[in-house]
Coordinates of N, CA and C in Angstrom, one line a residue:
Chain A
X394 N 84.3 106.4 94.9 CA 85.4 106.9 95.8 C 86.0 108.1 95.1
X395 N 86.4 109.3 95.9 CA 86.9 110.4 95.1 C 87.8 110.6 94.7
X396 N 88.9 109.5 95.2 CA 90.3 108.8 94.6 C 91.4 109.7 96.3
X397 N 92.3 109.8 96.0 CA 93.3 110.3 97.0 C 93.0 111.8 96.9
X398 N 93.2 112.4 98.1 CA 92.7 114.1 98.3 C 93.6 114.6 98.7
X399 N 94.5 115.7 98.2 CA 95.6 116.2 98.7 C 94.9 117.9 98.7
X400 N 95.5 118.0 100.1 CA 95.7 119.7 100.4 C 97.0 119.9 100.6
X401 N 96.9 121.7 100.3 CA 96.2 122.1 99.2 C 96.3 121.8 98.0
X402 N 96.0 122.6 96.8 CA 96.5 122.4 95.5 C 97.3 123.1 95.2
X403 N 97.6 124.3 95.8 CA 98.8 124.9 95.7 C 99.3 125.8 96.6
X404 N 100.7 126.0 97.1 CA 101.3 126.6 98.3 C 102.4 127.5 97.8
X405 N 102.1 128.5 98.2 CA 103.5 130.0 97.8 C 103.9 130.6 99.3
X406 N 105.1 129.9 99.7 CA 105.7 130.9 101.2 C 107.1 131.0 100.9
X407 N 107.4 131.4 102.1 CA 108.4 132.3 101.9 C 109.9 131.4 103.0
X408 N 110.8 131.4 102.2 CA 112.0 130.7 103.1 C 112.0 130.9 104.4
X409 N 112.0 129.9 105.1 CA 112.2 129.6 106.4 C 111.1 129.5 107.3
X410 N 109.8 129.4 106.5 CA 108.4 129.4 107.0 C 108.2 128.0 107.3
X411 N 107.2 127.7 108.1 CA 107.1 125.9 108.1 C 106.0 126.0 106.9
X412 N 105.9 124.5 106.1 CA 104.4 123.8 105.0 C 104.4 122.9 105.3
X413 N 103.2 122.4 105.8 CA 102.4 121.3 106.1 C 101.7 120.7 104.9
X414 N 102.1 119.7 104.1 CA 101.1 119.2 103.0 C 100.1 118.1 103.8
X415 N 99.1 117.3 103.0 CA 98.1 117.0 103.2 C 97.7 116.1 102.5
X416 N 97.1 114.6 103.6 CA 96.7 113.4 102.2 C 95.7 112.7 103.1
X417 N 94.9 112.3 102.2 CA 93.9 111.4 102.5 C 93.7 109.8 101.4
X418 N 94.0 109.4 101.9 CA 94.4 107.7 101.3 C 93.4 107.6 100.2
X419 N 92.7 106.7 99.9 CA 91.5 105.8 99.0 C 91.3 105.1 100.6
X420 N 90.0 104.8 100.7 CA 89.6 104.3 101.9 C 89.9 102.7 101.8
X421 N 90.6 102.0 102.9 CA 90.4 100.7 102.7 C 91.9 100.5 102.0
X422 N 93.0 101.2 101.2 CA 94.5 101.1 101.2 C 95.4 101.1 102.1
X423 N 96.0 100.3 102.2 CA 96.8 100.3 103.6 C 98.4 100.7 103.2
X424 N 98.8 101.0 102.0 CA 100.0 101.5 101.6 C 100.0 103.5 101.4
X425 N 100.6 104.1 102.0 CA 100.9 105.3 101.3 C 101.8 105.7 101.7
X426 N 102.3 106.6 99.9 CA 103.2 107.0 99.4 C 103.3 108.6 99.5
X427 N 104.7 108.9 99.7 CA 104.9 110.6 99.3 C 106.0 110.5 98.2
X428 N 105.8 111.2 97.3 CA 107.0 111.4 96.3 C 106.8 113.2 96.3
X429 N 108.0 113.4 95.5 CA 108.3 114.9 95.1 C 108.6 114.6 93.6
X430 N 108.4 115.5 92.9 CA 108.7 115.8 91.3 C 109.1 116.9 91.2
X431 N 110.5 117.0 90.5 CA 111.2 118.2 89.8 C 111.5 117.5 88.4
X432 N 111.8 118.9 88.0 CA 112.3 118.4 86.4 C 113.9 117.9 86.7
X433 N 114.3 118.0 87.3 CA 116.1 118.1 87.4 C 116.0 116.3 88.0
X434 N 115.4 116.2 89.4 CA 115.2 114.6 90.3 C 114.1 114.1 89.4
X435 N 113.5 114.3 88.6 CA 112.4 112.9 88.4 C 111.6 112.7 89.2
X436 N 110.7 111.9 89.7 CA 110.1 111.4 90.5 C 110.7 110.7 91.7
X437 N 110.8 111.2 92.9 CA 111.9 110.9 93.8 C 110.4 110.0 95.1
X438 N 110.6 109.0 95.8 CA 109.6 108.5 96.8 C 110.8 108.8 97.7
X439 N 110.1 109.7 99.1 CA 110.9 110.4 100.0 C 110.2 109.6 101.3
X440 N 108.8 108.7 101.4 CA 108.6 107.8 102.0 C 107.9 107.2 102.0
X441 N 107.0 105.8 102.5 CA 106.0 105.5 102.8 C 105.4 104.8 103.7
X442 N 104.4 104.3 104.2 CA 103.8 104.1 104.9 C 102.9 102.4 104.8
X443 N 103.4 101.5 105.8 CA 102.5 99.9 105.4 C 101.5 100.5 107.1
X444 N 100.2 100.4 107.0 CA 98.9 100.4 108.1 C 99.7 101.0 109.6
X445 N 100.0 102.6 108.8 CA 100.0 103.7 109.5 C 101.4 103.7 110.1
X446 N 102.4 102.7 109.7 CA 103.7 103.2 110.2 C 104.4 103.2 108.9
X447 N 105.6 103.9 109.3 CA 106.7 104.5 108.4 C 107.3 103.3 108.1
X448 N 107.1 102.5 106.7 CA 108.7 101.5 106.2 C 109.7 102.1 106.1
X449 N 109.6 103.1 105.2 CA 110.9 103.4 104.8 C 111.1 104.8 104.1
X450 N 112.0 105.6 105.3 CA 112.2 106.9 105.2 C 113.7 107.9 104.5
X451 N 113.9 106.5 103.5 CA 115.3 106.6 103.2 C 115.6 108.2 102.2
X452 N 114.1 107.8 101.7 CA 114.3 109.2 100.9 C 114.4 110.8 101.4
X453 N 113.8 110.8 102.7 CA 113.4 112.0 102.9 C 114.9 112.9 103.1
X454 N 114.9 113.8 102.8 CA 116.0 114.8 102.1 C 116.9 114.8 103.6
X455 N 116.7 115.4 104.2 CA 116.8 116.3 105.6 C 116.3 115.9 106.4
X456 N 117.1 116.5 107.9 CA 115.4 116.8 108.9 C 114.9 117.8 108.8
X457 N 114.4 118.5 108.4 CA 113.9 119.5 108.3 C 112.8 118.9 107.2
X458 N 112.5 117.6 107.2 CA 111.4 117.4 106.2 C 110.9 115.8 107.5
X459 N 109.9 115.8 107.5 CA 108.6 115.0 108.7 C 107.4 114.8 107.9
X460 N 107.4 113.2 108.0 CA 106.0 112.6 107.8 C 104.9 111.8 108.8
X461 N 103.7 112.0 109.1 CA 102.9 111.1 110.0 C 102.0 110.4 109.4
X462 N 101.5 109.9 109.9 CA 100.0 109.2 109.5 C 99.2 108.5 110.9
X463 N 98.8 109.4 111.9 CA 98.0 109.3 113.2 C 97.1 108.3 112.7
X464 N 96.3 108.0 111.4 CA 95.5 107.1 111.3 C 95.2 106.7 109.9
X465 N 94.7 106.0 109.7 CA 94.2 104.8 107.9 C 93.6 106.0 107.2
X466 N 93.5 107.2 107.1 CA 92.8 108.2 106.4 C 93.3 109.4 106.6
X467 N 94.8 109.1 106.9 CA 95.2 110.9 106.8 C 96.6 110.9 106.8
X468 N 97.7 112.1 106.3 CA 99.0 111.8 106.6 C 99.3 113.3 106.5
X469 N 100.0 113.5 106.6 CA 100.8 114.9 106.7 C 102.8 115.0 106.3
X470 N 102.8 115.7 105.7 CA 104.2 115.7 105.4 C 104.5 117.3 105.4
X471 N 105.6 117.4 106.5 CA 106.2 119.0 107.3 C 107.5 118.9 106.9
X472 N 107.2 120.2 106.6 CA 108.8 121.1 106.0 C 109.1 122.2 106.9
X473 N 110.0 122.1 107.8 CA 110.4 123.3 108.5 C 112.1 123.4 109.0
X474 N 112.3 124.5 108.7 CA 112.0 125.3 107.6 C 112.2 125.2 106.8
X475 N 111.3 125.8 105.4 CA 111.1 126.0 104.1 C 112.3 126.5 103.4
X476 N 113.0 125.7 101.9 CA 113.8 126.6 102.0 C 113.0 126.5 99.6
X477 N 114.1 127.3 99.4 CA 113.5 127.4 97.8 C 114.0 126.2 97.2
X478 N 114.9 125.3 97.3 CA 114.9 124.1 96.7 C 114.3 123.3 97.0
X479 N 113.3 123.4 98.1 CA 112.1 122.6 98.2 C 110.9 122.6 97.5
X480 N 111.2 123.8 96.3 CA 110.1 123.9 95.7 C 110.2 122.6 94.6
X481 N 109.1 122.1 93.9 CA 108.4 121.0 93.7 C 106.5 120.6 93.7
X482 N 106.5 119.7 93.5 CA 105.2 118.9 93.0 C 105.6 117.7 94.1
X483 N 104.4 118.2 95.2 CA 104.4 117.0 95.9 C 103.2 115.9 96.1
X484 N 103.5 114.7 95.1 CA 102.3 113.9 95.3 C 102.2 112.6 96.1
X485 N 100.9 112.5 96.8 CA 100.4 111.1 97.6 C 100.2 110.2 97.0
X486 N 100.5 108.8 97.2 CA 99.8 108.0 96.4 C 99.2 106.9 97.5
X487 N 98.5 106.1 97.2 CA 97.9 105.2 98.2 C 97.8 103.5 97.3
X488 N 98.2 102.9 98.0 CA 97.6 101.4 97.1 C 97.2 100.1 98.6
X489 N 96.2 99.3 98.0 CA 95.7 97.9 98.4 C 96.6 97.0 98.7
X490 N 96.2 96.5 99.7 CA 97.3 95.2 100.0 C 97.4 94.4 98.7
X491 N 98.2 93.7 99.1 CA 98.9 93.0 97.6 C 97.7 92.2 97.4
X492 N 97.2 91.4 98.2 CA 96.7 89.9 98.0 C 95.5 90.8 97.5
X493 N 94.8 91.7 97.5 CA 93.1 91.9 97.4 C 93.1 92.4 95.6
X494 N 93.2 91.1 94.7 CA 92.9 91.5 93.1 C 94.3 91.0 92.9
X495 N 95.1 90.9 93.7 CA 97.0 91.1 92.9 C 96.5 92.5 92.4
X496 N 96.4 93.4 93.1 CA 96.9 94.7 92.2 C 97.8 95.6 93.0
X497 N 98.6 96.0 92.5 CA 99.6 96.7 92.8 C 99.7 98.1 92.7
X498 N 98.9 98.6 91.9 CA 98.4 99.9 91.5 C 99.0 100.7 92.7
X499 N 99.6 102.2 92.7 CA 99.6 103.0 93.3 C 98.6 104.4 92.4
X500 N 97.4 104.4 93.2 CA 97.0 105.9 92.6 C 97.3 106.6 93.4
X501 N 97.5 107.4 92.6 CA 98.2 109.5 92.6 C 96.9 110.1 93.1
X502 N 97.5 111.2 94.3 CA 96.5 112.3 94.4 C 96.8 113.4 93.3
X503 N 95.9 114.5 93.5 CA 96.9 115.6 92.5 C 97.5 116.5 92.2
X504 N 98.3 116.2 93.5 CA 99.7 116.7 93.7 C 99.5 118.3 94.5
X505 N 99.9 118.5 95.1 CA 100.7 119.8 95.7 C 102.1 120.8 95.2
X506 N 101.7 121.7 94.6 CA 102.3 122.5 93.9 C 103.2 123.6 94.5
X507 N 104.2 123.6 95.8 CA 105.0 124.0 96.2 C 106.4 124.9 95.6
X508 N 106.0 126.2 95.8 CA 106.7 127.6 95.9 C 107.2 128.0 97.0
X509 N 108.5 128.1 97.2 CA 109.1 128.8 98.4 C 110.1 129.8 97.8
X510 N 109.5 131.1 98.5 CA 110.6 132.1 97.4 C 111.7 132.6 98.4
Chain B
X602 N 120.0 99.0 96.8 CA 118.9 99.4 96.6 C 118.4 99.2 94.9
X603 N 116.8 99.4 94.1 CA 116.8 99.2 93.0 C 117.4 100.3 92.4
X604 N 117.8 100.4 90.6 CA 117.8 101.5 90.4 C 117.2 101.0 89.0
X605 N 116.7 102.2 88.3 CA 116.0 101.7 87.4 C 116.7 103.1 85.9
X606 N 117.2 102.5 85.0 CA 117.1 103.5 83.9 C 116.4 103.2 82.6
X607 N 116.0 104.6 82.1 CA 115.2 104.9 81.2 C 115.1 105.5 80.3
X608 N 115.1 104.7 79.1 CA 115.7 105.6 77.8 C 114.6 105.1 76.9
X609 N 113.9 106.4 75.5 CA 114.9 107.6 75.7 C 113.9 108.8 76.3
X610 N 115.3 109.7 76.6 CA 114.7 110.6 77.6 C 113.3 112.0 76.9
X611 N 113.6 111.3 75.7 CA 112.2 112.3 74.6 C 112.6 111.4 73.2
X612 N 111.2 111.4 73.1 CA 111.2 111.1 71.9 C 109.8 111.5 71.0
X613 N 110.2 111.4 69.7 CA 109.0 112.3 68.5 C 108.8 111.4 67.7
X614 N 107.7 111.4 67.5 CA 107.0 110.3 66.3 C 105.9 111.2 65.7
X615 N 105.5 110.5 64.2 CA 104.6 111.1 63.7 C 103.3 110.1 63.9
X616 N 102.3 110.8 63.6 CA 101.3 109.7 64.3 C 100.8 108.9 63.3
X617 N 100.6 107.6 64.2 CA 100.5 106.2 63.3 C 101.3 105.7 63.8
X618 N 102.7 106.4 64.2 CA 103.7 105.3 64.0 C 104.1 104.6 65.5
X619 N 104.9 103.6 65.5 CA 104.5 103.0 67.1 C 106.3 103.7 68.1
X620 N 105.7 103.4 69.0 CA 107.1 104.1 69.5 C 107.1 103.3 70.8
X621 N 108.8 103.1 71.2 CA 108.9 101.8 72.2 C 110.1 102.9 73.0
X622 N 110.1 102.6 74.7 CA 110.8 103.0 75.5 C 111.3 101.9 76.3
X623 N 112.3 101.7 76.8 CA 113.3 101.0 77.2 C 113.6 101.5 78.9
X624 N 113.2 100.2 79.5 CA 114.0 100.4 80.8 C 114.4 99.0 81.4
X625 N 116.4 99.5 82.0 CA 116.8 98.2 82.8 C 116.6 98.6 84.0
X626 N 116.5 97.6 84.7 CA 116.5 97.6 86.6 C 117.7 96.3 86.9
X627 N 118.0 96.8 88.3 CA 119.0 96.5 88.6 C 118.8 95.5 90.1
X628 N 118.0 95.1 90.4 CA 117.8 94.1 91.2 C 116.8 93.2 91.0
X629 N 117.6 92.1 90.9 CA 117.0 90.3 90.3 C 116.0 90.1 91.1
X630 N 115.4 90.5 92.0 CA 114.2 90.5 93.2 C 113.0 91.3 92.8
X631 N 113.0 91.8 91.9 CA 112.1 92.9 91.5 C 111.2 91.8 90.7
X632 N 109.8 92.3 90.9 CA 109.1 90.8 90.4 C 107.9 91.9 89.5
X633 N 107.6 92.9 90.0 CA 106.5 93.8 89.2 C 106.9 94.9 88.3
X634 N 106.7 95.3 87.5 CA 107.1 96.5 86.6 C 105.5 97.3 85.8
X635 N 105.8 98.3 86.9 CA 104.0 99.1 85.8 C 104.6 100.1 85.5
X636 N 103.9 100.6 84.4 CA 104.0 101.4 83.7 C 103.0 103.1 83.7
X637 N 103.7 104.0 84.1 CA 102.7 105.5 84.6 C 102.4 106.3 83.3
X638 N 101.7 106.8 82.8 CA 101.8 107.9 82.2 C 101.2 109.4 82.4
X639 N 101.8 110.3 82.5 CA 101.7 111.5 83.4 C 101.4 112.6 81.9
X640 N 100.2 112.9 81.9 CA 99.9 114.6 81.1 C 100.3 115.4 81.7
X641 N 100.6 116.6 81.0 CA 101.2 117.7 81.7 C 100.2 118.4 82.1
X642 N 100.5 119.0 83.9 CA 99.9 119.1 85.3 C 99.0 118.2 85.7
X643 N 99.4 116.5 85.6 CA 98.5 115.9 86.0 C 99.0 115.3 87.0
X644 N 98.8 114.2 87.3 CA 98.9 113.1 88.3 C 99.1 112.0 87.2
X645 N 100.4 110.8 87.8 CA 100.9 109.7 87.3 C 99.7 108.9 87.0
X646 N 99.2 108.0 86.1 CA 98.0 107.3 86.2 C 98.9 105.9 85.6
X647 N 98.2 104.7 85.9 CA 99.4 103.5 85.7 C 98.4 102.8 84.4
X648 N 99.1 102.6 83.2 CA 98.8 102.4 82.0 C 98.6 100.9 81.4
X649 N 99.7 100.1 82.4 CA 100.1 99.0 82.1 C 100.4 98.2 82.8
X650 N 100.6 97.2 83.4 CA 102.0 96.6 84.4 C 102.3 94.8 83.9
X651 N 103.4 94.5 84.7 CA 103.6 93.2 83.8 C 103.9 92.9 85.6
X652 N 103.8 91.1 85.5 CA 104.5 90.5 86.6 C 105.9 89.6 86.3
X653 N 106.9 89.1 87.1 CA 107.3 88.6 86.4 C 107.7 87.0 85.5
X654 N 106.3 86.6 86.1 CA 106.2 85.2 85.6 C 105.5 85.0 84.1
X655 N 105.3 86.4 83.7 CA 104.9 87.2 82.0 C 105.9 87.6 81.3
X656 N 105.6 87.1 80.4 CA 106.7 87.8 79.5 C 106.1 89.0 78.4
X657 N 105.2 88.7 78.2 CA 104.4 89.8 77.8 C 102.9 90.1 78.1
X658 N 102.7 91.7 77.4 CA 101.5 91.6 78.0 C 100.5 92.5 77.0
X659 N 99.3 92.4 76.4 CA 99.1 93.6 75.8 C 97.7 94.4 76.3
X660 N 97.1 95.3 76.1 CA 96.4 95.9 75.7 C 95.8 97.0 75.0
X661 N 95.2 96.7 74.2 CA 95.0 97.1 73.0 C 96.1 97.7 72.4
X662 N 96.1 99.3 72.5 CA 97.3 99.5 71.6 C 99.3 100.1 72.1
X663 N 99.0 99.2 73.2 CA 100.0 99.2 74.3 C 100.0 98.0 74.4
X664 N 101.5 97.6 75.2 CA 102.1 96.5 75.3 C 103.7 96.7 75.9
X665 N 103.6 95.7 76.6 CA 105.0 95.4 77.6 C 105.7 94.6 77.4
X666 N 106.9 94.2 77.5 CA 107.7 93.4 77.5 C 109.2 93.1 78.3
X667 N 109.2 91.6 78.7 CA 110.0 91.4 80.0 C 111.3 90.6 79.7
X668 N 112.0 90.7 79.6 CA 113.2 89.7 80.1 C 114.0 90.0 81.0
X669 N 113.4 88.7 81.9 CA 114.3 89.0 83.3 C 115.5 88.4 83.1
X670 N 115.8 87.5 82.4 CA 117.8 87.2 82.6 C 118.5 88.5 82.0
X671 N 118.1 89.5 81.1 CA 118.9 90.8 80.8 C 118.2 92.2 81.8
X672 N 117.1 91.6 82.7 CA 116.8 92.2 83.3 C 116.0 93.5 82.7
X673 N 115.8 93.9 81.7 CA 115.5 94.9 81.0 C 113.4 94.4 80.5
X674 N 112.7 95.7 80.5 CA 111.2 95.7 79.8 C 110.9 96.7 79.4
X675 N 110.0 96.6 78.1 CA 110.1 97.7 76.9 C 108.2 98.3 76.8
X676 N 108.5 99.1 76.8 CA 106.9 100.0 76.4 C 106.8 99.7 75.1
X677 N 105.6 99.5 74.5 CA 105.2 99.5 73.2 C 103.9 100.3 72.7
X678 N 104.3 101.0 72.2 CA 102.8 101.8 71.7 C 102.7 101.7 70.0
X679 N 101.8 101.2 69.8 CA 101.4 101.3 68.6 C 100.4 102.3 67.5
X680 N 100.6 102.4 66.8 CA 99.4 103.8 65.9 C 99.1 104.7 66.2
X681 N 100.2 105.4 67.1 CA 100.5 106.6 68.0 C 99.7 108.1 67.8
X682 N 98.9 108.1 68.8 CA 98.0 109.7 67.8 C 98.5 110.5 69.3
X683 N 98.0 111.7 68.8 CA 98.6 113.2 69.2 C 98.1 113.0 71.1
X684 N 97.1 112.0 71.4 CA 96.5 112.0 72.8 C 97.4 111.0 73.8
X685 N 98.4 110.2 72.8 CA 99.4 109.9 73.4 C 100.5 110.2 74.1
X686 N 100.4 111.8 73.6 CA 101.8 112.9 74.1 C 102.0 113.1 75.7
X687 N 102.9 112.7 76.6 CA 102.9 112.6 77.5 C 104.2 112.2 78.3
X688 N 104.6 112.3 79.1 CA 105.5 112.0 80.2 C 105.0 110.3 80.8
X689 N 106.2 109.6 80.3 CA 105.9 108.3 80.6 C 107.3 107.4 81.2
X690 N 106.6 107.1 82.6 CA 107.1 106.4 83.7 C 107.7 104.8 83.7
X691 N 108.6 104.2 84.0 CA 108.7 102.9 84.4 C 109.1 102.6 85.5
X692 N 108.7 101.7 86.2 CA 108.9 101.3 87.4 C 109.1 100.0 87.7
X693 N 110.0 99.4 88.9 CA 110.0 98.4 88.7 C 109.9 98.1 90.5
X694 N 109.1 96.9 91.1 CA 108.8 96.8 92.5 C 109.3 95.2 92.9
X695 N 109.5 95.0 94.1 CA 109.6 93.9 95.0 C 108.3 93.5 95.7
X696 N 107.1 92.6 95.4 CA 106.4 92.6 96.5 C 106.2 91.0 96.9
X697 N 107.4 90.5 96.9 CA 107.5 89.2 97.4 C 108.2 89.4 98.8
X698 N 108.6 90.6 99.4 CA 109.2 90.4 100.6 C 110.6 91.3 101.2
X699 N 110.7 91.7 101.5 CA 112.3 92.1 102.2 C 111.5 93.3 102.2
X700 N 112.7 94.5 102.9 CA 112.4 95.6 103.3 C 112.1 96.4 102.5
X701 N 112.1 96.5 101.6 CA 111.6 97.1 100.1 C 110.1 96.5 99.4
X702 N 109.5 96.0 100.4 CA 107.9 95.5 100.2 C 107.4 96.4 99.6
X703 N 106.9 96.3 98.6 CA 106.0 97.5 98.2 C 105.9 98.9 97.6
X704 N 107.4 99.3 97.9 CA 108.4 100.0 97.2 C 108.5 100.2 95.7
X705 N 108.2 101.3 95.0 CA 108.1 101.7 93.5 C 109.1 102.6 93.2
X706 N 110.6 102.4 92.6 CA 111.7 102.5 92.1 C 111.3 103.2 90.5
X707 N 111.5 104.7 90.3 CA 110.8 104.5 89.1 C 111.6 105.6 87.7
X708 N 111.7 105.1 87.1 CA 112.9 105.6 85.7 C 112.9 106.9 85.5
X709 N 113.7 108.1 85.1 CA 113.6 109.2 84.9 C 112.6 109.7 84.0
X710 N 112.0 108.9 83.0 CA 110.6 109.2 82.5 C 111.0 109.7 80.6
X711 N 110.4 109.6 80.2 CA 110.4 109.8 78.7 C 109.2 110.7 77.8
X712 N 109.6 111.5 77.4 CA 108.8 112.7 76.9 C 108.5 112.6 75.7
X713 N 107.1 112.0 75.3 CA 106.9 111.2 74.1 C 105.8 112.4 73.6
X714 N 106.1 113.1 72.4 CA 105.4 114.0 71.3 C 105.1 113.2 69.9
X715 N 104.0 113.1 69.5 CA 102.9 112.4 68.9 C 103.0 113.8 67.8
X716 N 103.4 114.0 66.9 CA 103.0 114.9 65.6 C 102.1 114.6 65.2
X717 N 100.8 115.4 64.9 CA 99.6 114.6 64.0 C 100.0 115.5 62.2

């Protein structure tokens, strides 16, 4: 498996632009995750996802920040508009139902590297 | 909601020596606690995790530790060499149920430098 796929690996726009980031699960996980990382927040989970609907979107900043997942192998997370405190490290994570191994594991894609100047 | 803290926020050791990081969480429902450790420009990779019917846990030169009546579990690294240096996570989860199913609450992280 090639583990979680995030597009792209890195994004430079300009305030008030819309970014579309980009994920592709581990095939067969029915959990996924979006987090943001700054040095200042830590590791912040802005939402996630149990077999393609939204649990819990308590994190997400704003509206001006949108998550989907149309189906078991893909998600998207929209920023419009863009502003420069949105810049960050945005990573996907995906994990297995609980019962298959008891593992709990969330693996990391490798992140999205977001500039908004 | 959980909250999780995590001390200390850097720490330096010379290598060999073992070095332990500390985190409490704050909801008695939390049953899983794993452990991430992040190189710099990588992705979080999970190192360790405990459940809570363990009180400890090891492998090899890492090890966890749980008490859930103080609610608090401790990183343990032992004989610490320079490949250890790294940004390291704790987290603590619910996955027995309620709205917070599956949900990873996770500590401000600790900046651990390995001197060879």
């Amino acid at each position: 498996d090639a583990g979680v796929i995030q597009s792209p690996r890195h994004e430079v726009t300009e305030m008030g632009q819309e970014v579309t980031l980009r994920c592709k699960p581990i095939s067969g996980h029915d959990y996924l995750f979006w987090y943001r990382q700054t040095m200042m927040r830590g590791l912040e989970l802005l939402i996630y996802f149990n077999n393609n609907v939204p649990i819990d979107d308590s994190g997400m900043p704003e509206d001006r920040f949108s998550a989907k997942m149309p189906n078991a192998s893909f998600s998207t997370l929209k920023i419009q508009p863009s502003e420069p405190r949105d810049s960050a490290v945005y990573f996907c994570a995906s994990s297995p139902r609980w019962w298959i191994g008891l593992s709990y594991e969330q693996y990391f894609g490798p992140g999205t590297r977001l500039t908004v100047t | 909601g959980e909250n999780v803290e995590q001390h200390p926020s850097t720490l330096s050791v010379q290598e060999g020596d073992s070095a332990v990081i500390k985190c409490t969480y704050s909801d008695s429902a939390s049953n899983y606690f794993p452990w991430y450790k992040q190189e710099l420009g990588k992705r979080p990779q999970l190192i360790i995790d405990i459940r809570s019917n363990v009180g400890e846990k090891k492998d090899q030169r890492i090890a966890v530790t749980l008490n859930k009546t103080a609610k608090h579990f401790s990183l343990h690294i032992t004989e610490t060499q320079p490949e250890d240096s790294a940004v390291y996570f704790c987290a603590a989860s619910n996955w027995a149920g309620g709205t917070s199913y599956g949900k990873l609450t996770f500590g401000q992280g600790t900046i651990l430098t390995v001197h060879p």
